[in-house]
Each structure stands twice: as structure tokens, then as C-alpha cells.
mmCIF file of N, CA and C in Angstrom:
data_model
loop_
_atom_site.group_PDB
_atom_site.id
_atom_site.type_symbol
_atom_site.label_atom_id
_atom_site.label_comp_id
_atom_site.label_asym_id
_atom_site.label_seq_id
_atom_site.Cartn_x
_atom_site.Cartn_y
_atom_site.Cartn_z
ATOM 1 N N UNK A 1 27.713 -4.719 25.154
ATOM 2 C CA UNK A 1 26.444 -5.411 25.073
ATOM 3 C C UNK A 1 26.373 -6.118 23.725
ATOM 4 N N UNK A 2 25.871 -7.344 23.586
ATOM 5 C CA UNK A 2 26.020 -8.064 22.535
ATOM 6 C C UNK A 2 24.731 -7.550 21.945
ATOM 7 N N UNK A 3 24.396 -8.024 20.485
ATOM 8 C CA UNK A 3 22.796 -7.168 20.332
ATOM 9 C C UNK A 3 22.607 -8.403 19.034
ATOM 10 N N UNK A 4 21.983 -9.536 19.325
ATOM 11 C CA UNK A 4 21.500 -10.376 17.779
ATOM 12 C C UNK A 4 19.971 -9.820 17.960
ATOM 13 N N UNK A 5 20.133 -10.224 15.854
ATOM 14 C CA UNK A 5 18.390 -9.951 16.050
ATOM 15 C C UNK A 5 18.251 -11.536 15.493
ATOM 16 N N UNK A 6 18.873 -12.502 15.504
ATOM 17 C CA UNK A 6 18.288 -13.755 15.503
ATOM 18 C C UNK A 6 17.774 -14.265 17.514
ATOM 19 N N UNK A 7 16.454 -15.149 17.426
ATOM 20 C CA UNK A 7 15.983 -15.720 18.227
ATOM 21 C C UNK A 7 16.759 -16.620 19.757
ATOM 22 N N UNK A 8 17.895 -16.710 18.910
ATOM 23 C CA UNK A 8 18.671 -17.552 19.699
ATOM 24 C C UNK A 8 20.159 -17.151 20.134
ATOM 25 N N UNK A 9 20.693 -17.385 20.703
ATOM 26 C CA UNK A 9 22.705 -17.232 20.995
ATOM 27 C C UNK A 9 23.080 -18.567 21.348
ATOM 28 N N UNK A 10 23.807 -19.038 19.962
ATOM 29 C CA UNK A 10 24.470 -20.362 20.205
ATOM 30 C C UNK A 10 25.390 -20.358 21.045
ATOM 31 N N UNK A 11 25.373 -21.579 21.473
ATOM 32 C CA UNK A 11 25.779 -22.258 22.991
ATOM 33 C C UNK A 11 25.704 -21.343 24.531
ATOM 34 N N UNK A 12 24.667 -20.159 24.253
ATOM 35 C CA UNK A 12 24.448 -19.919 25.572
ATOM 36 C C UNK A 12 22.746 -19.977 25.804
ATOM 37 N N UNK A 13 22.748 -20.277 27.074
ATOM 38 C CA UNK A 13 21.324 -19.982 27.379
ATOM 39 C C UNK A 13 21.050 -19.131 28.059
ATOM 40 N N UNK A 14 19.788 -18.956 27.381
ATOM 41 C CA UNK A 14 18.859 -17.887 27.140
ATOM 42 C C UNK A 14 17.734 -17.765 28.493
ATOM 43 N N UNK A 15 17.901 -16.459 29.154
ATOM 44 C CA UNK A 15 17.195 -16.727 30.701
ATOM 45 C C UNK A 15 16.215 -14.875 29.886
ATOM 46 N N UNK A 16 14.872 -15.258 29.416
ATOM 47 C CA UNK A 16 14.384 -13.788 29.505
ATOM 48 C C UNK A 16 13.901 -12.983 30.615
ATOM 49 N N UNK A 17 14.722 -11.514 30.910
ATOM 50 C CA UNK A 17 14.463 -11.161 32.108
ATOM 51 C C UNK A 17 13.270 -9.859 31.688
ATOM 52 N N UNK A 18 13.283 -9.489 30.184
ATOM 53 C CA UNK A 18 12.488 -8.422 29.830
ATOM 54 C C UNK A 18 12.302 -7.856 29.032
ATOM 55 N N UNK A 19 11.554 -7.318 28.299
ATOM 56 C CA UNK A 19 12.072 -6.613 27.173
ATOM 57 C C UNK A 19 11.974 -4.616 26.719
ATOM 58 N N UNK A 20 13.077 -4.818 26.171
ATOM 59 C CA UNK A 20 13.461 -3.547 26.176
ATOM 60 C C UNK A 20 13.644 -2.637 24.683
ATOM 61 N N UNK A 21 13.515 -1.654 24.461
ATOM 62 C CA UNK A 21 13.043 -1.070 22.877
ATOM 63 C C UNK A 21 13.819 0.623 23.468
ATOM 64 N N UNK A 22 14.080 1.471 22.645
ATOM 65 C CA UNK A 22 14.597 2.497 22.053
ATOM 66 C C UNK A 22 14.179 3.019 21.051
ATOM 67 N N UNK A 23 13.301 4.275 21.584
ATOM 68 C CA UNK A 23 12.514 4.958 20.010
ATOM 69 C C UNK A 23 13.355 6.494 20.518
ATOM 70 N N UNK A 24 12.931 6.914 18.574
ATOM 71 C CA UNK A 24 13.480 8.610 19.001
ATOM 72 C C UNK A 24 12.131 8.742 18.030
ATOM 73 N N UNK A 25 11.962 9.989 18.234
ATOM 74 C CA UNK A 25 11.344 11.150 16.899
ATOM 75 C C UNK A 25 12.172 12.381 16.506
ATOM 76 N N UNK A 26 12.419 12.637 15.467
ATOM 77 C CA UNK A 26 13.160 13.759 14.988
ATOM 78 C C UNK A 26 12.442 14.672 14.116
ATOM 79 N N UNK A 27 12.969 15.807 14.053
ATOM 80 C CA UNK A 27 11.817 16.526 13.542
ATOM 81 C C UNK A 27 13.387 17.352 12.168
ATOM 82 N N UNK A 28 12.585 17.438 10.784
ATOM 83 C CA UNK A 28 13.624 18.022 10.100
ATOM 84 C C UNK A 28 13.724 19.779 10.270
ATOM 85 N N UNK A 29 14.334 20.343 10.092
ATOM 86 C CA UNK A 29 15.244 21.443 9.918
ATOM 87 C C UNK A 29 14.847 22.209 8.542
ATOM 88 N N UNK A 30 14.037 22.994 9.148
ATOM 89 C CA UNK A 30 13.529 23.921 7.536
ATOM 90 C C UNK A 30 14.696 23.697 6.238
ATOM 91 N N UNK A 31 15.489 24.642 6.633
ATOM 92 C CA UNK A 31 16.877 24.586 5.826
ATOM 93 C C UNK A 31 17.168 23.487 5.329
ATOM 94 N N UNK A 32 17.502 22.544 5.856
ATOM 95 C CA UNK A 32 17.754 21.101 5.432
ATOM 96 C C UNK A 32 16.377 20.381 4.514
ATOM 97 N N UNK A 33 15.538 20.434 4.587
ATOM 98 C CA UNK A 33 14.131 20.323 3.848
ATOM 99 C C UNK A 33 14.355 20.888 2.792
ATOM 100 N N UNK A 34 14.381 22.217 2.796
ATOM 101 C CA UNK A 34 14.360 23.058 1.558
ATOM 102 C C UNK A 34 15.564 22.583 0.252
ATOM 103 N N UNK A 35 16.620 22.206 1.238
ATOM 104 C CA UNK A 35 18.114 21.558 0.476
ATOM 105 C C UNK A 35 17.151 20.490 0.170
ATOM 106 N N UNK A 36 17.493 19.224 0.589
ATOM 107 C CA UNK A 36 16.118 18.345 0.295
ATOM 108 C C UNK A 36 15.208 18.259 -0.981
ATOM 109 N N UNK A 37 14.801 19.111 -0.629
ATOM 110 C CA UNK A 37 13.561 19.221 -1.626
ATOM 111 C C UNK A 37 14.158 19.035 -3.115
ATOM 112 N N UNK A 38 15.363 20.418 -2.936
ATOM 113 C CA UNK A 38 15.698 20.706 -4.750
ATOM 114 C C UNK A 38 16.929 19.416 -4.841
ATOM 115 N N UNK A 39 17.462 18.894 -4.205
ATOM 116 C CA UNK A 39 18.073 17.814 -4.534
ATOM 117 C C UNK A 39 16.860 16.346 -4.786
ATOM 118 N N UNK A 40 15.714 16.347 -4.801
ATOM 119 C CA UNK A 40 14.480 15.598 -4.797
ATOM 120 C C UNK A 40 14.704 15.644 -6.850
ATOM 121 N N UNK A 41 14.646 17.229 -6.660
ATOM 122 C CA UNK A 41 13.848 17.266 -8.457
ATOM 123 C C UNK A 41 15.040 16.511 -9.354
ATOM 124 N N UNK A 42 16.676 16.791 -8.885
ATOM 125 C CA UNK A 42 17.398 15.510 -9.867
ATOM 126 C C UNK A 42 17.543 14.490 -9.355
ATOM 127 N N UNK A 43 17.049 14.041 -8.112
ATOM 128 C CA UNK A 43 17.850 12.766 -8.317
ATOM 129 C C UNK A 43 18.205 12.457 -7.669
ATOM 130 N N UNK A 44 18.637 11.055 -7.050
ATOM 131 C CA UNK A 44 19.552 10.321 -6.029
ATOM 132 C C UNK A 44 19.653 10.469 -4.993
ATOM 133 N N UNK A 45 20.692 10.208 -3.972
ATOM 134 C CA UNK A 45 20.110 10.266 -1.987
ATOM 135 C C UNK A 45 20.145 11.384 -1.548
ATOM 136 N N UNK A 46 18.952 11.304 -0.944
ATOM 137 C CA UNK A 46 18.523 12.432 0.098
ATOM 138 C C UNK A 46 19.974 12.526 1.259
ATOM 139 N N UNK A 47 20.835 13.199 1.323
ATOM 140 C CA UNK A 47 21.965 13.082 2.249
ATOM 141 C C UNK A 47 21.444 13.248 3.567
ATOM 142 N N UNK A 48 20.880 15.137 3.350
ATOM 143 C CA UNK A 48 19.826 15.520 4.295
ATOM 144 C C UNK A 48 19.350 14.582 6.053
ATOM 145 N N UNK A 49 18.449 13.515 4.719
ATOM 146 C CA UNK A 49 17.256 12.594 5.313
ATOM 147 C C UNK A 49 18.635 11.561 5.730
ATOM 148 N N UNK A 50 19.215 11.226 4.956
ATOM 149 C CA UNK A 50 20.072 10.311 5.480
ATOM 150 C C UNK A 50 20.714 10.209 6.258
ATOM 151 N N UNK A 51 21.384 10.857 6.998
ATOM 152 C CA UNK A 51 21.498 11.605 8.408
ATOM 153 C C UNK A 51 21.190 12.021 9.336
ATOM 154 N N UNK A 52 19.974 11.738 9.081
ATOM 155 C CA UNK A 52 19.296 12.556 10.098
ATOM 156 C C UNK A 52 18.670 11.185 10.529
ATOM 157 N N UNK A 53 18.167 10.520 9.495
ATOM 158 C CA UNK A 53 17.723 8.781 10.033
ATOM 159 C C UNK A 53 18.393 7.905 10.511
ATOM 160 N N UNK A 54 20.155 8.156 10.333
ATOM 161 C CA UNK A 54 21.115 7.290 10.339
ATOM 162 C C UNK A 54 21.493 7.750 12.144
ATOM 163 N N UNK A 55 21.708 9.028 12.502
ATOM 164 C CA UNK A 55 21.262 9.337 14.097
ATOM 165 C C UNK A 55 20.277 9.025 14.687
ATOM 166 N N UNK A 56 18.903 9.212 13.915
ATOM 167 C CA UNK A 56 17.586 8.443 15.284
ATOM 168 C C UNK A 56 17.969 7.001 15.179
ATOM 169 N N UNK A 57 18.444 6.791 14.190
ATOM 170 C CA UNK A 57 18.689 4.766 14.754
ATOM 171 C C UNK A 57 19.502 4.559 15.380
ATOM 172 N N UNK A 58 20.660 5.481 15.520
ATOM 173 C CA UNK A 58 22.165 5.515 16.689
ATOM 174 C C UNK A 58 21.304 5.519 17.877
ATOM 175 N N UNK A 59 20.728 6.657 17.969
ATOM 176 C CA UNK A 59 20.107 7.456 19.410
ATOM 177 C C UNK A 59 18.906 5.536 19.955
ATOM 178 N N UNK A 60 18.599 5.262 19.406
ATOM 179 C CA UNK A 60 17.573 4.373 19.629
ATOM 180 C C UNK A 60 17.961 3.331 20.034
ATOM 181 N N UNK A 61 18.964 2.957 19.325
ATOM 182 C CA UNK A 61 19.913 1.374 19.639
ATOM 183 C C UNK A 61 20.553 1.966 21.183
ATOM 184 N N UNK A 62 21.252 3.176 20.667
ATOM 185 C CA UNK A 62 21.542 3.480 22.422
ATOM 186 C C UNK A 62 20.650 3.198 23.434
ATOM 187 N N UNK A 63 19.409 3.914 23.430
ATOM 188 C CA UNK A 63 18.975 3.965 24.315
ATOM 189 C C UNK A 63 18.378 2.682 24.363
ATOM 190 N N UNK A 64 18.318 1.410 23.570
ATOM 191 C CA UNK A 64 17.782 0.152 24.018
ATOM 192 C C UNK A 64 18.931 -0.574 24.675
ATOM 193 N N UNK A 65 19.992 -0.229 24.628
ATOM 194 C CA UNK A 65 21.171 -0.552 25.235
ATOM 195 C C UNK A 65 21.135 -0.533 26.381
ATOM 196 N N UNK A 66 20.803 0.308 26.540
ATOM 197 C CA UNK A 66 20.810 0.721 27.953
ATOM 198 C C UNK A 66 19.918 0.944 28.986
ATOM 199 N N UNK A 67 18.509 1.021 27.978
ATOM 200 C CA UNK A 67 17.510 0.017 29.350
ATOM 201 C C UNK A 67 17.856 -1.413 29.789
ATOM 202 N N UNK A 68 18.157 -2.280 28.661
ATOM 203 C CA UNK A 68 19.122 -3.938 28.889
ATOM 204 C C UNK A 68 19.802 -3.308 30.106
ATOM 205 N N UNK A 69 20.756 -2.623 29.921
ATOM 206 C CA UNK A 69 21.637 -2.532 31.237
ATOM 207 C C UNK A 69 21.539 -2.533 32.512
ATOM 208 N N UNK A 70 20.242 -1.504 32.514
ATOM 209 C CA UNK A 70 19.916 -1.384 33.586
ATOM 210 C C UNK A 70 18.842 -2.419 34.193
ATOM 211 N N UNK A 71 18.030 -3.556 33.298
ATOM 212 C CA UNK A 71 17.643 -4.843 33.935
ATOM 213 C C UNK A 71 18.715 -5.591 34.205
ATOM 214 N N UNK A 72 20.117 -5.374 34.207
ATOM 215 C CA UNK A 72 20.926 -6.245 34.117
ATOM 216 C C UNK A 72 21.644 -7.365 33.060
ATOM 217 N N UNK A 73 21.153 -6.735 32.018
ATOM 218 C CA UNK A 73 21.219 -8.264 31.032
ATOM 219 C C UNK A 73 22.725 -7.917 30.449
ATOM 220 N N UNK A 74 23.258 -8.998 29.885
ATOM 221 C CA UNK A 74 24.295 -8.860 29.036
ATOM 222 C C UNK A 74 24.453 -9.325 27.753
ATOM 223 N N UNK A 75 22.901 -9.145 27.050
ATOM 224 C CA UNK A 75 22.670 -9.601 25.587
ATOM 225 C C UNK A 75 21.321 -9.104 25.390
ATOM 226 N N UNK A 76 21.106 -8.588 24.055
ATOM 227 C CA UNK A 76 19.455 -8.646 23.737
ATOM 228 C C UNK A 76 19.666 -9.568 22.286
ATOM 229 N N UNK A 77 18.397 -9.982 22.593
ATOM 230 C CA UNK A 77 18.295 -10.969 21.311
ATOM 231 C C UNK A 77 16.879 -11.059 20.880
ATOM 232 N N UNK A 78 17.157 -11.306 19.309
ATOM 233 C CA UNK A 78 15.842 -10.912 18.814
ATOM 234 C C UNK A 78 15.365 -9.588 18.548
ATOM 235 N N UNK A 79 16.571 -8.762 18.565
ATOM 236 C CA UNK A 79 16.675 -7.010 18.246
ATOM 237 C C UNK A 79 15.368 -6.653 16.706
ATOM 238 N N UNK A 80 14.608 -6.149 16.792
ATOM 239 C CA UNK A 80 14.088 -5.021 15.426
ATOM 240 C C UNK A 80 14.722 -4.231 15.153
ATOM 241 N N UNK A 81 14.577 -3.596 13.930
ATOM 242 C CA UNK A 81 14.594 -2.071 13.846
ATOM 243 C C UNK A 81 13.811 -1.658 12.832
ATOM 244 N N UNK A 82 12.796 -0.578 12.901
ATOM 245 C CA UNK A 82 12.135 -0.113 12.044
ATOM 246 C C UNK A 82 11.911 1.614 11.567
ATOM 247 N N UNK A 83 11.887 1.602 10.767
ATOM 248 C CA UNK A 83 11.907 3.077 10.228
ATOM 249 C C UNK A 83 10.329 3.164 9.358
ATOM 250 N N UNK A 84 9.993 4.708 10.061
ATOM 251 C CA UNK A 84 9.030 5.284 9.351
ATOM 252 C C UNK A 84 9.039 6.588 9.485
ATOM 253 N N UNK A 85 8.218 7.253 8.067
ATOM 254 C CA UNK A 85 8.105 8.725 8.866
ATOM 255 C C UNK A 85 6.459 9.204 8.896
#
């Protein structure tokens, strides 16, 4: 599946049949929090968090993948992605 997040796909046209999105929610892991936390008081990346955000955006793109699929399409275009917690 091709996936732009620009508006357009040069030299093909563009037939919209629907649109389709991929959310997760994740919930953190006491343990991993607590690691977290005391890596918070010096300093620098949360690994933790970083991993754990870097899978709900895997899990999400998947699953927008693959609602596309199943309308049939063989491109999404104009892709988001947004993160919050």
C-alpha cells in the first residue's frame, strides 16, 4: 500500500472512494513508569515512552492500512499522524 501524506500522487489520478484512520490507546506499565520517572530526574529520552509510542503508531498505520484494503484502494493520500497523551 502506498501511504503519501501530500494531497496529491503525481501522474496518477486520484478517484476518492473513502476515508480511512487507525487509532490505538495504550496504557503504560507500572514498572516501566516507575523506570520512567527516575530516568525523568537526569535527563534525556524517555526510552520507556519511546516505545511504547513508537508501537501505537506501528499498530495505527497498520490498522489504517488495512481498512484502505478492505475499501479496495491501492493508495491513501493525504495520511496524518498525531500523537497525544
Amino acid at each position: 500500500m502506498i501511504v503519501l501524506t501530500t494531497d496529491s500522487f503525481p501522474g496518477r489520478e486520484i478517484e476518492p472512494i473513502g476515508m480511512v484512520r487507525g487509532s490505538t490507546v495504550r496504557a503504560k506499565h507500572i514498572g516501566s513508569d516507575i523506570v520512567a520517572s527516575l530516568r525523568n530526574i537526569v535527563g534525556g529520552e524517555v526510552k520507556e515512552y519511546a516505545s511504547l509510542m513508537a508501537g501505537a503508531r506501528e499498530q495505527a498505520y497498520d490498522r489504517m492500512v488495512a481498512e484502505a484494503e478492505r475499501l479496495g484502494a491501492d493508495a491513501i493520500v493525504a495520511a496524518r499522524f498525531e500523537t497525544s497523551n
